[in-house]
GROMACS .gro file of C-alpha atoms in nm:
model
  215
    1UNK     CA    1   0.000   0.000   0.000
    2UNK     CA    2   0.287   0.234   0.079
    3UNK     CA    3   0.439   0.174  -0.267
    4UNK     CA    4   0.108   0.260  -0.434
    5UNK     CA    5   0.092   0.587  -0.242
    6UNK     CA    6   0.447   0.680  -0.337
    7UNK     CA    7   0.380   0.590  -0.702
    8UNK     CA    8   0.073   0.814  -0.713
    9UNK     CA    9   0.261   1.098  -0.543
   10UNK     CA   10   0.563   1.077  -0.775
   11UNK     CA   11   0.340   1.053  -1.082
   12UNK     CA   12   0.149   1.364  -0.973
   13UNK     CA   13   0.464   1.572  -0.925
   14UNK     CA   14   0.619   1.452  -1.251
   15UNK     CA   15   0.303   1.541  -1.445
   16UNK     CA   16   0.284   1.880  -1.275
   17UNK     CA   17   0.650   1.954  -1.353
   18UNK     CA   18   0.603   1.853  -1.718
   19UNK     CA   19   0.290   2.070  -1.743
   20UNK     CA   20   0.468   2.373  -1.598
   21UNK     CA   21   0.778   2.318  -1.814
   22UNK     CA   22   0.559   2.308  -2.126
   23UNK     CA   23   0.340   2.605  -2.031
   24UNK     CA   24   0.578   2.853  -1.869
   25UNK     CA   25   0.781   3.085  -2.097
   26UNK     CA   26   1.139   3.010  -2.197
   27UNK     CA   27   1.395   3.219  -2.381
   28UNK     CA   28   1.650   3.126  -2.648
   29UNK     CA   29   1.917   3.343  -2.805
   30UNK     CA   30   1.923   3.260  -3.174
   31UNK     CA   31   2.010   3.394  -3.516
   32UNK     CA   32   1.696   3.401  -3.729
   33UNK     CA   33   1.769   3.251  -4.070
   34UNK     CA   34   1.427   3.220  -4.235
   35UNK     CA   35   1.050   3.240  -4.205
   36UNK     CA   36   0.798   3.034  -4.399
   37UNK     CA   37   0.438   2.917  -4.402
   38UNK     CA   38   0.327   2.555  -4.435
   39UNK     CA   39  -0.003   2.366  -4.425
   40UNK     CA   40  -0.022   2.125  -4.131
   41UNK     CA   41  -0.239   1.819  -4.071
   42UNK     CA   42  -0.428   1.843  -3.739
   43UNK     CA   43  -0.632   1.524  -3.746
   44UNK     CA   44  -0.451   1.304  -3.491
   45UNK     CA   45  -0.367   1.315  -3.119
   46UNK     CA   46  -0.063   1.543  -3.183
   47UNK     CA   47  -0.319   1.822  -3.223
   48UNK     CA   48  -0.257   1.892  -2.854
   49UNK     CA   49   0.075   2.053  -2.953
   50UNK     CA   50  -0.099   2.315  -3.170
   51UNK     CA   51  -0.286   2.625  -3.060
   52UNK     CA   52  -0.665   2.655  -3.053
   53UNK     CA   53  -0.723   3.029  -3.054
   54UNK     CA   54  -1.093   3.000  -3.142
   55UNK     CA   55  -1.377   2.748  -3.172
   56UNK     CA   56  -1.340   2.733  -3.550
   57UNK     CA   57  -0.987   2.593  -3.523
   58UNK     CA   58  -1.120   2.287  -3.338
   59UNK     CA   59  -1.317   2.180  -3.646
   60UNK     CA   60  -1.035   2.234  -3.897
   61UNK     CA   61  -0.837   1.929  -4.010
   62UNK     CA   62  -0.565   2.135  -4.181
   63UNK     CA   63  -0.452   2.494  -4.161
   64UNK     CA   64  -0.160   2.713  -4.264
   65UNK     CA   65   0.095   2.768  -3.988
   66UNK     CA   66   0.377   3.021  -3.986
   67UNK     CA   67   0.725   2.909  -3.880
   68UNK     CA   68   1.041   3.090  -3.771
   69UNK     CA   69   1.373   2.913  -3.827
   70UNK     CA   70   1.669   2.994  -3.605
   71UNK     CA   71   2.019   2.877  -3.524
   72UNK     CA   72   2.171   2.884  -3.177
   73UNK     CA   73   2.525   3.002  -3.104
   74UNK     CA   74   2.645   2.640  -3.094
   75UNK     CA   75   2.513   2.584  -3.446
   76UNK     CA   76   2.211   2.373  -3.349
   77UNK     CA   77   1.890   2.459  -3.539
   78UNK     CA   78   1.560   2.542  -3.373
   79UNK     CA   79   1.221   2.593  -3.539
   80UNK     CA   80   0.934   2.785  -3.379
   81UNK     CA   81   0.572   2.796  -3.483
   82UNK     CA   82   0.399   3.132  -3.482
   83UNK     CA   83   0.034   3.094  -3.377
   84UNK     CA   84  -0.212   3.308  -3.189
   85UNK     CA   85  -0.322   3.170  -2.854
   86UNK     CA   86  -0.623   3.399  -2.833
   87UNK     CA   87  -0.825   3.347  -2.517
   88UNK     CA   88  -0.744   2.976  -2.495
   89UNK     CA   89  -0.480   2.793  -2.291
   90UNK     CA   90  -0.204   2.876  -2.217
   91UNK     CA   91  -0.314   3.231  -2.130
   92UNK     CA   92  -0.060   3.435  -2.325
   93UNK     CA   93  -0.339   3.628  -2.504
   94UNK     CA   94  -0.133   3.642  -2.820
   95UNK     CA   95  -0.313   3.810  -3.110
   96UNK     CA   96  -0.018   3.961  -3.302
   97UNK     CA   97   0.095   3.664  -3.513
   98UNK     CA   98   0.117   3.876  -3.830
   99UNK     CA   99   0.325   4.145  -3.658
  100UNK     CA  100   0.562   3.889  -3.507
  101UNK     CA  101   0.601   3.719  -3.845
  102UNK     CA  102   0.695   4.054  -3.999
  103UNK     CA  103   0.946   4.127  -3.721
  104UNK     CA  104   1.104   3.785  -3.764
  105UNK     CA  105   1.127   3.823  -4.142
  106UNK     CA  106   1.293   4.162  -4.094
  107UNK     CA  107   1.538   4.010  -3.841
  108UNK     CA  108   1.684   3.748  -4.079
  109UNK     CA  109   2.063   3.760  -4.089
  110UNK     CA  110   2.349   3.557  -4.236
  111UNK     CA  111   2.635   3.367  -4.074
  112UNK     CA  112   2.879   3.627  -4.205
  113UNK     CA  113   2.689   3.916  -4.045
  114UNK     CA  114   2.487   3.763  -3.761
  115UNK     CA  115   2.223   3.944  -3.560
  116UNK     CA  116   2.108   3.782  -3.237
  117UNK     CA  117   1.760   3.781  -3.091
  118UNK     CA  118   1.599   3.655  -2.773
  119UNK     CA  119   1.295   3.448  -2.868
  120UNK     CA  120   1.042   3.406  -2.587
  121UNK     CA  121   0.834   3.094  -2.635
  122UNK     CA  122   0.649   2.811  -2.465
  123UNK     CA  123   0.621   2.444  -2.557
  124UNK     CA  124   0.863   2.176  -2.669
  125UNK     CA  125   1.049   2.088  -2.986
  126UNK     CA  126   1.006   1.721  -3.071
  127UNK     CA  127   1.093   1.593  -3.419
  128UNK     CA  128   0.916   1.259  -3.371
  129UNK     CA  129   0.579   1.417  -3.286
  130UNK     CA  130   0.633   1.723  -3.511
  131UNK     CA  131   0.591   1.948  -3.208
  132UNK     CA  132   0.722   2.305  -3.219
  133UNK     CA  133   0.748   2.567  -2.946
  134UNK     CA  134   0.523   2.866  -3.005
  135UNK     CA  135   0.711   3.197  -3.033
  136UNK     CA  136   0.559   3.476  -2.824
  137UNK     CA  137   0.796   3.765  -2.889
  138UNK     CA  138   1.145   3.852  -3.012
  139UNK     CA  139   1.389   4.126  -2.916
  140UNK     CA  140   1.737   4.201  -3.040
  141UNK     CA  141   2.043   4.161  -2.814
  142UNK     CA  142   2.409   4.244  -2.854
  143UNK     CA  143   2.534   3.889  -2.894
  144UNK     CA  144   2.486   3.521  -2.821
  145UNK     CA  145   2.622   3.565  -2.468
  146UNK     CA  146   2.384   3.844  -2.374
  147UNK     CA  147   2.158   3.813  -2.072
  148UNK     CA  148   1.818   3.659  -2.135
  149UNK     CA  149   1.665   3.864  -1.855
  150UNK     CA  150   1.496   3.759  -1.533
  151UNK     CA  151   1.208   3.512  -1.557
  152UNK     CA  152   0.968   3.720  -1.350
  153UNK     CA  153   0.656   3.540  -1.474
  154UNK     CA  154   0.801   3.200  -1.386
  155UNK     CA  155   0.917   3.320  -1.046
  156UNK     CA  156   0.578   3.469  -0.957
  157UNK     CA  157   0.377   3.167  -1.076
  158UNK     CA  158   0.605   2.915  -0.903
  159UNK     CA  159   0.601   3.121  -0.583
  160UNK     CA  160   0.219   3.133  -0.588
  161UNK     CA  161   0.200   2.758  -0.651
  162UNK     CA  162   0.442   2.691  -0.366
  163UNK     CA  163   0.235   2.910  -0.133
  164UNK     CA  164  -0.084   2.733  -0.244
  165UNK     CA  165   0.054   2.381  -0.191
  166UNK     CA  166   0.211   2.484   0.140
  167UNK     CA  167  -0.123   2.623   0.261
  168UNK     CA  168  -0.301   2.304   0.153
  169UNK     CA  169  -0.036   2.088   0.324
  170UNK     CA  170  -0.059   2.285   0.651
  171UNK     CA  171  -0.437   2.260   0.660
  172UNK     CA  172  -0.427   1.891   0.573
  173UNK     CA  173  -0.174   1.826   0.851
  174UNK     CA  174  -0.391   2.010   1.104
  175UNK     CA  175  -0.702   1.822   0.989
  176UNK     CA  176  -0.519   1.489   1.009
  177UNK     CA  177  -0.387   1.559   1.357
  178UNK     CA  178  -0.728   1.675   1.481
  179UNK     CA  179  -0.957   1.423   1.310
  180UNK     CA  180  -0.780   1.134   1.141
  181UNK     CA  181  -0.494   1.048   1.380
  182UNK     CA  182  -0.720   1.014   1.688
  183UNK     CA  183  -0.953   0.782   1.493
  184UNK     CA  184  -0.657   0.573   1.375
  185UNK     CA  185  -0.525   0.554   1.732
  186UNK     CA  186  -0.869   0.443   1.855
  187UNK     CA  187  -0.887   0.183   1.580
  188UNK     CA  188  -0.539   0.060   1.664
  189UNK     CA  189  -0.624   0.040   2.034
  190UNK     CA  190  -0.940  -0.154   1.945
  191UNK     CA  191  -0.740  -0.401   1.735
  192UNK     CA  192  -0.484  -0.440   2.011
  193UNK     CA  193  -0.759  -0.492   2.272
  194UNK     CA  194  -0.928  -0.746   2.046
  195UNK     CA  195  -0.598  -0.922   1.995
  196UNK     CA  196  -0.532  -0.932   2.370
  197UNK     CA  197  -0.881  -1.077   2.427
  198UNK     CA  198  -0.821  -1.345   2.165
  199UNK     CA  199  -0.483  -1.430   2.318
  200UNK     CA  200  -0.639  -1.452   2.662
  201UNK     CA  201  -0.911  -1.689   2.538
  202UNK     CA  202  -0.652  -1.902   2.361
  203UNK     CA  203  -0.450  -1.916   2.682
  204UNK     CA  204  -0.750  -2.028   2.882
  205UNK     CA  205  -0.829  -2.295   2.624
  206UNK     CA  206  -0.471  -2.426   2.634
  207UNK     CA  207  -0.473  -2.434   3.013
  208UNK     CA  208  -0.798  -2.627   3.002
  209UNK     CA  209  -0.642  -2.873   2.757
  210UNK     CA  210  -0.340  -2.904   2.984
  211UNK     CA  211  -0.567  -3.005   3.273
  212UNK     CA  212  -0.699  -3.293   3.063
  213UNK     CA  213  -0.347  -3.399   2.961
  214UNK     CA  214  -0.242  -3.422   3.327
  215UNK     CA  215  -0.527  -3.660   3.393
   0.00000   0.00000   0.00000
């Protein structure tokens, strides 16, 4: 039973960490090399990796998606999708896809004369599932070693979550100590008393048998 409890607890925290890692914003410093638009199939379970900015998008099997191609300082490529989030989840309220696409197209540079940009995004890049992080904004920086800035949004959200879980844990501990633990102690005492009574009856029965053996 203890192993089941630990398995459920670990699974919960792993799922929560994965959810937060996917949803919270991240920043990459990249050189933007190209922008393009491509029609994507949205008719399988990988649809969860694409935005749903409105009700109409839920019914569409295919749609045109804008992409921003970049290269990190170490030479590794990264591709971002550029989709509105609208009023749906995650709550970035992004409605400026066209403007961001224009900024990215204007920011294209070559290896000989690189320009570096911080791309704020959420999501994961996974080639197997054709999943792309969604770019939220871009801003130019001096170089690939420039500061990405402080993750204020992440800090605030994680601090609020920690405060929420701590408050829940404190109240649960108080409730357990006031209501559950006394009941468990009473149940344990009852089991122990029942066990003592059974042992006493068994002892009497054995002593009675011993009296017959002596005869």
